[in-house]
């Protein structure tokens, strides 16, 4: 049995970020991971990074995370997040235009520059685009993508240099709230002054052992890997097509990824994740062909599937759920880009060290009171 200031369950990007921020503040931290760092959904993330958010707090956090990605090596004493700043284009239907204008103005007030595009400006940036059902687009110049495994390892490495212990292949099996919190795991039992559960799709199940029920579900989402046609323009930036229901992310060489921006089927997080199916990839490829006809000869090269931990409003669930037990989960597929800076606010919350007041909107009990946060555009709730 050991005793620590803070225990963190989960060494995905959110647990790693919280552990880093807790440790640099001098807390004695232990991180429990059932597999290996980034061994769950984090490692399979497309790792798109952007500041284009409809929620002001998340917009600010996302911009702070982009700043951290850009200076990751210095901030983590040598870590490599593999960050590529490419910019991103977001395509919207005509009904979205008023809300998009409000979002762009709100982000400008936060110091984040985005630009609305119409007509020729869009076709200049995305050659050959079919814009008949597009009302406007948004250009986010600071956006890009990163390496999810490198990001997680860089955060954890700094936490360990600050004294954090990392226990891999260690599954937490039950939690007993109190002062201190008792943590039972496959190697033994520890006590911690405070516990943070950042276990992604397994968060809800683990918290039930502490008598806590959260309305979080696991959804299966997939990514299709594709090859560019020889004659098609190779866009160097991310594209998210709200009417089409997909995003398009550049990869190395002649490859790119396609993923959905819509909700998916609920699954058991403890069951094997079904692999990507040919017809799923074809559906996304068809949506891409509609948007950019020159991509009609793109080749499908397989893909993979993983899990999102999804909240009822597709917004994060962050707060204290039992005596000295805290949670950060429910980021619903858009959490990677938030994690570096959000981890600081979560650490402040756990340590009772003056977190940002807007963090309170994500309190876990909001659903008990019938509250849901707004976010995204129509079915594309993942946009946040």
Short mmCIF file of C-alpha atoms in Angstrom, two decimals:
data_model
loop_
_atom_site.label_atom_id
_atom_site.label_comp_id
_atom_site.label_asym_id
_atom_site.label_seq_id
_atom_site.Cartn_x
_atom_site.Cartn_y
_atom_site.Cartn_z
CA UNK A 1 0.00 0.00 0.00
CA UNK A 2 1.25 3.47 -0.93
CA UNK A 3 -0.07 6.95 -0.21
CA UNK A 4 -0.03 9.87 -2.63
CA UNK A 5 -1.40 13.38 -2.87
CA UNK A 6 -3.26 12.67 -6.10
CA UNK A 7 -4.04 9.51 -8.03
CA UNK A 8 -4.86 9.71 -11.75
CA UNK A 9 -6.68 6.84 -13.43
CA UNK A 10 -5.85 6.72 -17.14
CA UNK A 11 -2.70 7.59 -19.09
CA UNK A 12 -4.42 8.85 -22.19
CA UNK A 13 -3.80 12.45 -23.19
CA UNK A 14 -6.16 13.89 -20.55
CA UNK A 15 -4.71 11.90 -17.67
CA UNK A 16 -1.20 12.67 -18.90
CA UNK A 17 -1.88 16.39 -19.13
CA UNK A 18 -3.46 16.53 -15.68
CA UNK A 19 -0.56 14.53 -14.23
CA UNK A 20 1.92 16.93 -15.81
CA UNK A 21 0.19 20.02 -14.41
CA UNK A 22 -0.32 18.44 -10.99
CA UNK A 23 3.31 17.36 -10.75
CA UNK A 24 4.82 20.68 -11.77
CA UNK A 25 2.79 22.19 -8.91
CA UNK A 26 4.55 19.89 -6.48
CA UNK A 27 1.85 17.26 -5.91
CA UNK A 28 2.99 13.67 -5.34
CA UNK A 29 1.18 11.90 -8.18
CA UNK A 30 0.60 8.28 -9.18
CA UNK A 31 -0.88 7.41 -12.57
CA UNK A 32 -2.66 4.08 -13.08
CA UNK A 33 -2.93 2.75 -16.63
CA UNK A 34 -4.52 -0.56 -17.54
CA UNK A 35 -2.45 -0.83 -20.73
CA UNK A 36 0.31 1.56 -21.77
CA UNK A 37 0.34 5.34 -22.28
CA UNK A 38 -1.98 6.33 -25.16
CA UNK A 39 -2.82 2.64 -25.48
CA UNK A 40 -6.58 3.29 -25.74
CA UNK A 41 -8.54 5.77 -27.88
CA UNK A 42 -5.89 8.50 -27.52
CA UNK A 43 -3.38 6.54 -29.60
CA UNK A 44 -5.94 6.05 -32.37
CA UNK A 45 -7.02 9.69 -32.49
CA UNK A 46 -6.78 11.66 -35.73
CA UNK A 47 -5.29 14.33 -33.44
CA UNK A 48 -6.73 17.30 -35.31
CA UNK A 49 -6.02 20.57 -33.46
CA UNK A 50 -8.07 23.75 -33.92
CA UNK A 51 -9.36 26.82 -32.11
CA UNK A 52 -12.70 26.97 -33.96
CA UNK A 53 -15.18 26.37 -31.13
CA UNK A 54 -18.66 27.71 -30.41
CA UNK A 55 -18.17 27.63 -26.61
CA UNK A 56 -16.08 30.64 -25.46
CA UNK A 57 -14.25 28.76 -22.70
CA UNK A 58 -13.40 25.84 -24.98
CA UNK A 59 -12.36 28.30 -27.68
CA UNK A 60 -9.94 29.89 -25.23
CA UNK A 61 -8.67 26.50 -24.00
CA UNK A 62 -8.21 25.27 -27.58
CA UNK A 63 -6.21 28.38 -28.47
CA UNK A 64 -4.04 27.91 -25.37
CA UNK A 65 -3.49 24.28 -26.35
CA UNK A 66 -2.45 25.34 -29.85
CA UNK A 67 0.08 27.65 -28.25
CA UNK A 68 1.36 24.74 -26.17
CA UNK A 69 1.56 22.45 -29.20
CA UNK A 70 3.60 25.10 -30.99
CA UNK A 71 6.07 25.34 -28.10
CA UNK A 72 5.76 21.76 -26.87
CA UNK A 73 9.44 20.88 -26.69
CA UNK A 74 10.29 23.86 -24.49
CA UNK A 75 7.20 23.44 -22.29
CA UNK A 76 7.85 19.74 -21.70
CA UNK A 77 11.67 19.85 -21.56
CA UNK A 78 12.25 18.04 -24.84
CA UNK A 79 8.94 16.37 -25.70
CA UNK A 80 7.87 16.02 -29.33
CA UNK A 81 4.16 16.43 -30.10
CA UNK A 82 4.71 16.07 -33.84
CA UNK A 83 2.63 19.19 -34.41
CA UNK A 84 2.03 20.42 -37.98
CA UNK A 85 0.34 23.81 -38.32
CA UNK A 86 -1.58 23.52 -41.59
CA UNK A 87 -4.73 25.56 -41.09
CA UNK A 88 -8.25 24.15 -41.44
CA UNK A 89 -11.37 24.92 -43.49
CA UNK A 90 -14.86 24.34 -42.07
CA UNK A 91 -17.71 24.10 -44.59
CA UNK A 92 -21.21 25.13 -43.50
CA UNK A 93 -24.68 24.98 -45.00
CA UNK A 94 -26.71 28.17 -45.55
CA UNK A 95 -28.67 27.78 -42.30
CA UNK A 96 -25.44 27.94 -40.28
CA UNK A 97 -24.33 31.35 -41.55
CA UNK A 98 -25.76 33.55 -38.74
CA UNK A 99 -24.37 31.25 -36.01
CA UNK A 100 -21.01 31.04 -37.78
CA UNK A 101 -20.78 34.82 -37.90
CA UNK A 102 -21.45 34.97 -34.15
CA UNK A 103 -18.77 32.36 -33.50
CA UNK A 104 -16.16 34.16 -35.60
CA UNK A 105 -16.92 37.43 -33.78
CA UNK A 106 -16.77 35.71 -30.39
CA UNK A 107 -13.40 34.13 -31.18
CA UNK A 108 -12.07 37.49 -32.37
CA UNK A 109 -12.96 38.88 -28.95
CA UNK A 110 -10.80 36.14 -27.43
CA UNK A 111 -7.89 37.06 -29.69
CA UNK A 112 -8.32 34.12 -32.09
CA UNK A 113 -8.37 35.10 -35.74
CA UNK A 114 -10.67 33.13 -38.06
CA UNK A 115 -12.04 34.24 -41.41
CA UNK A 116 -15.39 33.64 -43.10
CA UNK A 117 -15.11 32.63 -46.76
CA UNK A 118 -17.70 32.90 -49.52
CA UNK A 119 -17.84 32.03 -53.21
CA UNK A 120 -14.56 32.60 -55.05
CA UNK A 121 -12.53 32.77 -51.83
CA UNK A 122 -13.58 29.21 -51.01
CA UNK A 123 -13.04 27.83 -54.51
CA UNK A 124 -9.59 29.43 -54.58
CA UNK A 125 -8.56 27.62 -51.39
CA UNK A 126 -10.29 24.32 -52.23
CA UNK A 127 -9.96 23.90 -56.01
CA UNK A 128 -12.82 22.07 -57.67
CA UNK A 129 -15.11 22.23 -54.62
CA UNK A 130 -18.84 21.75 -55.19
CA UNK A 131 -20.23 24.65 -53.16
CA UNK A 132 -23.88 24.47 -54.24
CA UNK A 133 -25.06 23.51 -50.73
CA UNK A 134 -22.45 25.62 -48.91
CA UNK A 135 -23.49 28.89 -47.30
CA UNK A 136 -20.05 29.86 -46.03
CA UNK A 137 -16.76 28.45 -44.86
CA UNK A 138 -14.38 29.36 -42.05
CA UNK A 139 -10.59 29.43 -42.29
CA UNK A 140 -8.77 28.70 -39.01
CA UNK A 141 -5.11 29.51 -39.78
CA UNK A 142 -3.68 28.20 -36.50
CA UNK A 143 -5.16 24.72 -36.84
CA UNK A 144 -3.28 21.55 -37.72
CA UNK A 145 -2.64 18.09 -36.38
CA UNK A 146 -0.26 16.36 -33.98
CA UNK A 147 1.06 12.95 -32.96
CA UNK A 148 -1.21 11.67 -30.16
CA UNK A 149 1.31 9.16 -28.80
CA UNK A 150 4.18 11.65 -28.84
CA UNK A 151 2.01 14.27 -27.15
CA UNK A 152 0.96 11.88 -24.38
CA UNK A 153 4.48 10.57 -23.80
CA UNK A 154 5.92 14.08 -23.69
CA UNK A 155 3.44 15.17 -21.02
CA UNK A 156 4.00 12.02 -18.97
CA UNK A 157 7.77 12.26 -19.24
CA UNK A 158 7.75 15.71 -17.71
CA UNK A 159 5.36 14.54 -14.97
CA UNK A 160 7.77 11.74 -14.13
CA UNK A 161 10.73 14.12 -14.04
CA UNK A 162 8.72 16.07 -11.46
CA UNK A 163 8.30 12.93 -9.36
CA UNK A 164 5.11 11.31 -10.67
CA UNK A 165 4.94 7.52 -10.67
CA UNK A 166 3.50 5.72 -13.69
CA UNK A 167 2.06 2.25 -13.17
CA UNK A 168 1.31 0.56 -16.46
CA UNK A 169 -0.51 -2.78 -16.79
CA UNK A 170 -2.36 -1.80 -13.62
CA UNK A 171 -6.15 -1.84 -13.74
CA UNK A 172 -8.08 0.06 -11.07
CA UNK A 173 -10.95 -2.21 -10.05
CA UNK A 174 -12.76 -0.16 -7.41
CA UNK A 175 -12.80 3.23 -5.72
CA UNK A 176 -13.86 4.02 -2.16
CA UNK A 177 -14.42 7.76 -1.70
CA UNK A 178 -13.39 9.45 1.52
CA UNK A 179 -10.51 11.11 3.28
CA UNK A 180 -8.38 9.51 2.01
CA UNK A 181 -9.72 7.81 -1.12
CA UNK A 182 -8.99 4.08 -1.32
CA UNK A 183 -7.90 2.83 -4.74
CA UNK A 184 -8.01 -0.93 -5.30
CA UNK A 185 -6.15 -2.21 -8.34
CA UNK A 186 -4.72 -5.40 -9.76
CA UNK A 187 -1.43 -4.96 -7.88
CA UNK A 188 -2.83 -3.98 -4.48
CA UNK A 189 -4.46 -1.07 -2.65
CA UNK A 190 -3.32 2.54 -2.34
CA UNK A 191 -4.70 5.62 -0.64
CA UNK A 192 -4.70 9.09 -2.15
CA UNK A 193 -5.81 12.45 -0.81
CA UNK A 194 -7.65 13.09 -4.07
CA UNK A 195 -8.41 10.95 -7.10
CA UNK A 196 -8.94 12.03 -10.72
CA UNK A 197 -10.65 9.56 -13.04
CA UNK A 198 -9.65 10.17 -16.67
CA UNK A 199 -10.41 6.71 -18.01
CA UNK A 200 -12.18 7.66 -21.24
CA UNK A 201 -14.87 5.16 -22.27
CA UNK A 202 -14.27 3.15 -19.07
CA UNK A 203 -14.91 6.11 -16.77
CA UNK A 204 -18.62 5.50 -16.16
CA UNK A 205 -18.12 1.83 -15.32
CA UNK A 206 -15.29 2.52 -12.90
CA UNK A 207 -17.18 5.28 -11.12
CA UNK A 208 -20.10 2.94 -10.51
CA UNK A 209 -17.83 1.13 -8.02
CA UNK A 210 -17.80 4.39 -6.06
CA UNK A 211 -21.58 4.66 -6.16
CA UNK A 212 -21.52 7.32 -8.89
CA UNK A 213 -23.62 7.11 -12.04
CA UNK A 214 -22.82 9.34 -14.98
CA UNK A 215 -24.74 9.35 -18.28
CA UNK A 216 -21.65 8.66 -20.39
CA UNK A 217 -21.73 6.17 -23.23
CA UNK A 218 -19.12 4.68 -25.54
CA UNK A 219 -19.54 5.10 -29.30
CA UNK A 220 -17.60 3.28 -32.00
CA UNK A 221 -16.08 5.66 -34.55
CA UNK A 222 -13.86 4.81 -37.48
CA UNK A 223 -11.26 6.43 -39.71
CA UNK A 224 -10.74 5.54 -43.36
CA UNK A 225 -7.27 5.79 -44.90
CA UNK A 226 -7.29 6.89 -48.54
CA UNK A 227 -4.90 7.64 -51.38
CA UNK A 228 -5.14 10.72 -53.60
CA UNK A 229 -5.97 10.29 -57.29
CA UNK A 230 -3.02 11.19 -59.47
CA UNK A 231 -4.75 14.24 -60.97
CA UNK A 232 -6.29 15.66 -57.79
CA UNK A 233 -4.92 18.59 -55.82
CA UNK A 234 -3.40 17.48 -52.52
CA UNK A 235 -4.76 19.86 -49.91
CA UNK A 236 -2.20 20.48 -47.15
CA UNK A 237 -4.80 21.42 -44.52
CA UNK A 238 -7.71 19.91 -42.61
CA UNK A 239 -11.25 20.16 -44.03
CA UNK A 240 -14.45 19.61 -42.02
CA UNK A 241 -17.61 19.36 -44.12
CA UNK A 242 -20.69 19.85 -41.93
CA UNK A 243 -23.31 19.18 -44.67
CA UNK A 244 -21.29 16.17 -45.83
CA UNK A 245 -20.81 14.81 -42.32
CA UNK A 246 -17.06 14.10 -42.54
CA UNK A 247 -13.60 15.56 -41.99
CA UNK A 248 -10.55 15.19 -44.21
CA UNK A 249 -7.05 15.24 -42.72
CA UNK A 250 -3.76 15.20 -44.68
CA UNK A 251 -1.22 12.50 -43.99
CA UNK A 252 2.31 11.93 -45.26
CA UNK A 253 2.92 11.18 -48.93
CA UNK A 254 -0.16 10.65 -51.06
CA UNK A 255 -2.44 9.63 -48.19
CA UNK A 256 -5.25 11.32 -46.27
CA UNK A 257 -7.78 10.30 -43.62
CA UNK A 258 -11.56 10.55 -43.57
CA UNK A 259 -13.69 10.44 -40.43
CA UNK A 260 -17.27 11.22 -39.47
CA UNK A 261 -18.46 14.31 -37.58
CA UNK A 262 -21.82 12.73 -36.70
CA UNK A 263 -22.92 10.52 -33.77
CA UNK A 264 -22.44 6.76 -34.12
CA UNK A 265 -23.63 3.52 -32.59
CA UNK A 266 -23.35 2.92 -28.84
CA UNK A 267 -21.18 -0.03 -27.91
CA UNK A 268 -19.94 -1.87 -24.83
CA UNK A 269 -16.48 -0.43 -24.06
CA UNK A 270 -15.34 -3.79 -22.69
CA UNK A 271 -16.24 -5.68 -25.87
CA UNK A 272 -13.76 -5.99 -28.76
CA UNK A 273 -14.04 -3.03 -31.13
CA UNK A 274 -15.25 -4.13 -34.56
CA UNK A 275 -12.84 -3.25 -37.34
CA UNK A 276 -13.67 -0.77 -40.04
CA UNK A 277 -16.02 -2.10 -42.73
CA UNK A 278 -15.66 -1.49 -46.47
CA UNK A 279 -19.15 -0.03 -46.76
CA UNK A 280 -18.41 2.50 -43.99
CA UNK A 281 -15.35 3.75 -45.83
CA UNK A 282 -17.28 3.90 -49.07
CA UNK A 283 -20.00 6.08 -47.49
CA UNK A 284 -17.43 8.68 -46.46
CA UNK A 285 -15.69 8.45 -49.83
CA UNK A 286 -19.03 9.10 -51.55
CA UNK A 287 -19.57 12.24 -49.46
CA UNK A 288 -16.08 13.40 -50.42
CA UNK A 289 -16.78 12.77 -54.12
CA UNK A 290 -19.90 14.91 -53.87
CA UNK A 291 -17.89 17.76 -52.40
CA UNK A 292 -14.81 17.47 -54.64
CA UNK A 293 -15.66 15.49 -57.80
CA UNK A 294 -11.96 15.24 -58.73
CA UNK A 295 -11.57 12.94 -55.73
CA UNK A 296 -13.76 10.34 -57.42
CA UNK A 297 -10.78 8.08 -58.11
CA UNK A 298 -9.42 8.20 -54.56
CA UNK A 299 -8.42 4.75 -53.37
CA UNK A 300 -9.50 3.20 -50.08
CA UNK A 301 -6.58 1.72 -48.11
CA UNK A 302 -8.30 0.39 -45.01
CA UNK A 303 -8.58 2.18 -41.70
CA UNK A 304 -9.36 1.53 -38.05
CA UNK A 305 -12.05 1.97 -35.42
CA UNK A 306 -11.91 3.12 -31.84
CA UNK A 307 -14.11 4.51 -29.06
CA UNK A 308 -15.37 7.94 -28.03
CA UNK A 309 -16.65 8.57 -24.51
CA UNK A 310 -19.74 10.66 -25.20
CA UNK A 311 -21.81 12.85 -22.90
CA UNK A 312 -25.48 13.73 -23.57
CA UNK A 313 -24.56 17.19 -24.88
CA UNK A 314 -21.20 16.20 -26.45
CA UNK A 315 -19.40 18.53 -24.04
CA UNK A 316 -16.84 17.59 -21.36
CA UNK A 317 -17.83 16.34 -17.92
CA UNK A 318 -15.47 17.78 -15.31
CA UNK A 319 -15.90 18.08 -11.56
CA UNK A 320 -16.13 16.39 -8.19
CA UNK A 321 -18.47 13.37 -8.20
CA UNK A 322 -17.91 11.95 -4.70
CA UNK A 323 -15.87 12.89 -1.65
CA UNK A 324 -12.43 13.80 -3.04
CA UNK A 325 -13.12 11.94 -6.31
CA UNK A 326 -13.01 14.01 -9.51
CA UNK A 327 -13.66 13.22 -13.15
CA UNK A 328 -12.55 14.58 -16.50
CA UNK A 329 -14.27 12.67 -19.31
CA UNK A 330 -17.02 12.85 -21.92
CA UNK A 331 -15.00 14.92 -24.38
CA UNK A 332 -16.93 13.16 -27.16
CA UNK A 333 -14.22 12.87 -29.78
CA UNK A 334 -13.01 16.47 -29.68
CA UNK A 335 -10.93 16.28 -26.51
CA UNK A 336 -7.40 15.72 -27.83
CA UNK A 337 -7.00 19.30 -29.01
CA UNK A 338 -8.15 20.62 -25.62
CA UNK A 339 -6.02 18.40 -23.39
CA UNK A 340 -2.72 20.28 -23.02
CA UNK A 341 -4.30 23.45 -21.58
CA UNK A 342 -7.42 21.87 -20.10
CA UNK A 343 -5.18 19.72 -17.92
CA UNK A 344 -4.04 22.84 -16.07
CA UNK A 345 -7.62 23.81 -15.18
CA UNK A 346 -8.41 20.25 -14.10
CA UNK A 347 -5.28 20.18 -11.93
CA UNK A 348 -6.30 23.47 -10.33
CA UNK A 349 -9.76 22.03 -9.65
CA UNK A 350 -8.38 18.90 -8.01
CA UNK A 351 -5.96 20.93 -5.88
CA UNK A 352 -8.58 23.58 -5.04
CA UNK A 353 -6.23 26.14 -6.60
CA UNK A 354 -8.50 28.74 -8.23
CA UNK A 355 -9.56 27.09 -11.52
CA UNK A 356 -11.15 29.26 -14.19
CA UNK A 357 -14.75 30.00 -13.12
CA UNK A 358 -16.12 28.91 -16.50
CA UNK A 359 -14.96 25.37 -15.81
CA UNK A 360 -18.02 25.03 -13.57
CA UNK A 361 -20.35 24.81 -16.59
CA UNK A 362 -19.08 21.27 -17.20
CA UNK A 363 -20.08 20.02 -13.74
CA UNK A 364 -21.25 16.39 -13.83
CA UNK A 365 -24.61 17.06 -12.14
CA UNK A 366 -25.85 19.36 -14.89
CA UNK A 367 -27.70 16.46 -16.50
CA UNK A 368 -29.53 15.65 -13.25
CA UNK A 369 -30.96 19.15 -13.40
CA UNK A 370 -31.99 18.88 -17.04
CA UNK A 371 -29.19 21.13 -18.22
CA UNK A 372 -27.35 20.66 -21.46
CA UNK A 373 -24.72 22.87 -23.00
CA UNK A 374 -25.04 24.12 -26.55
CA UNK A 375 -22.32 23.34 -29.04
CA UNK A 376 -21.54 22.44 -32.62
CA UNK A 377 -23.79 22.80 -35.63
CA UNK A 378 -26.79 20.51 -36.10
CA UNK A 379 -25.71 16.88 -36.07
CA UNK A 380 -22.04 17.92 -36.03
CA UNK A 381 -21.90 18.24 -32.24
CA UNK A 382 -18.27 17.15 -32.26
CA UNK A 383 -17.34 20.65 -33.44
CA UNK A 384 -18.03 21.81 -29.87
#
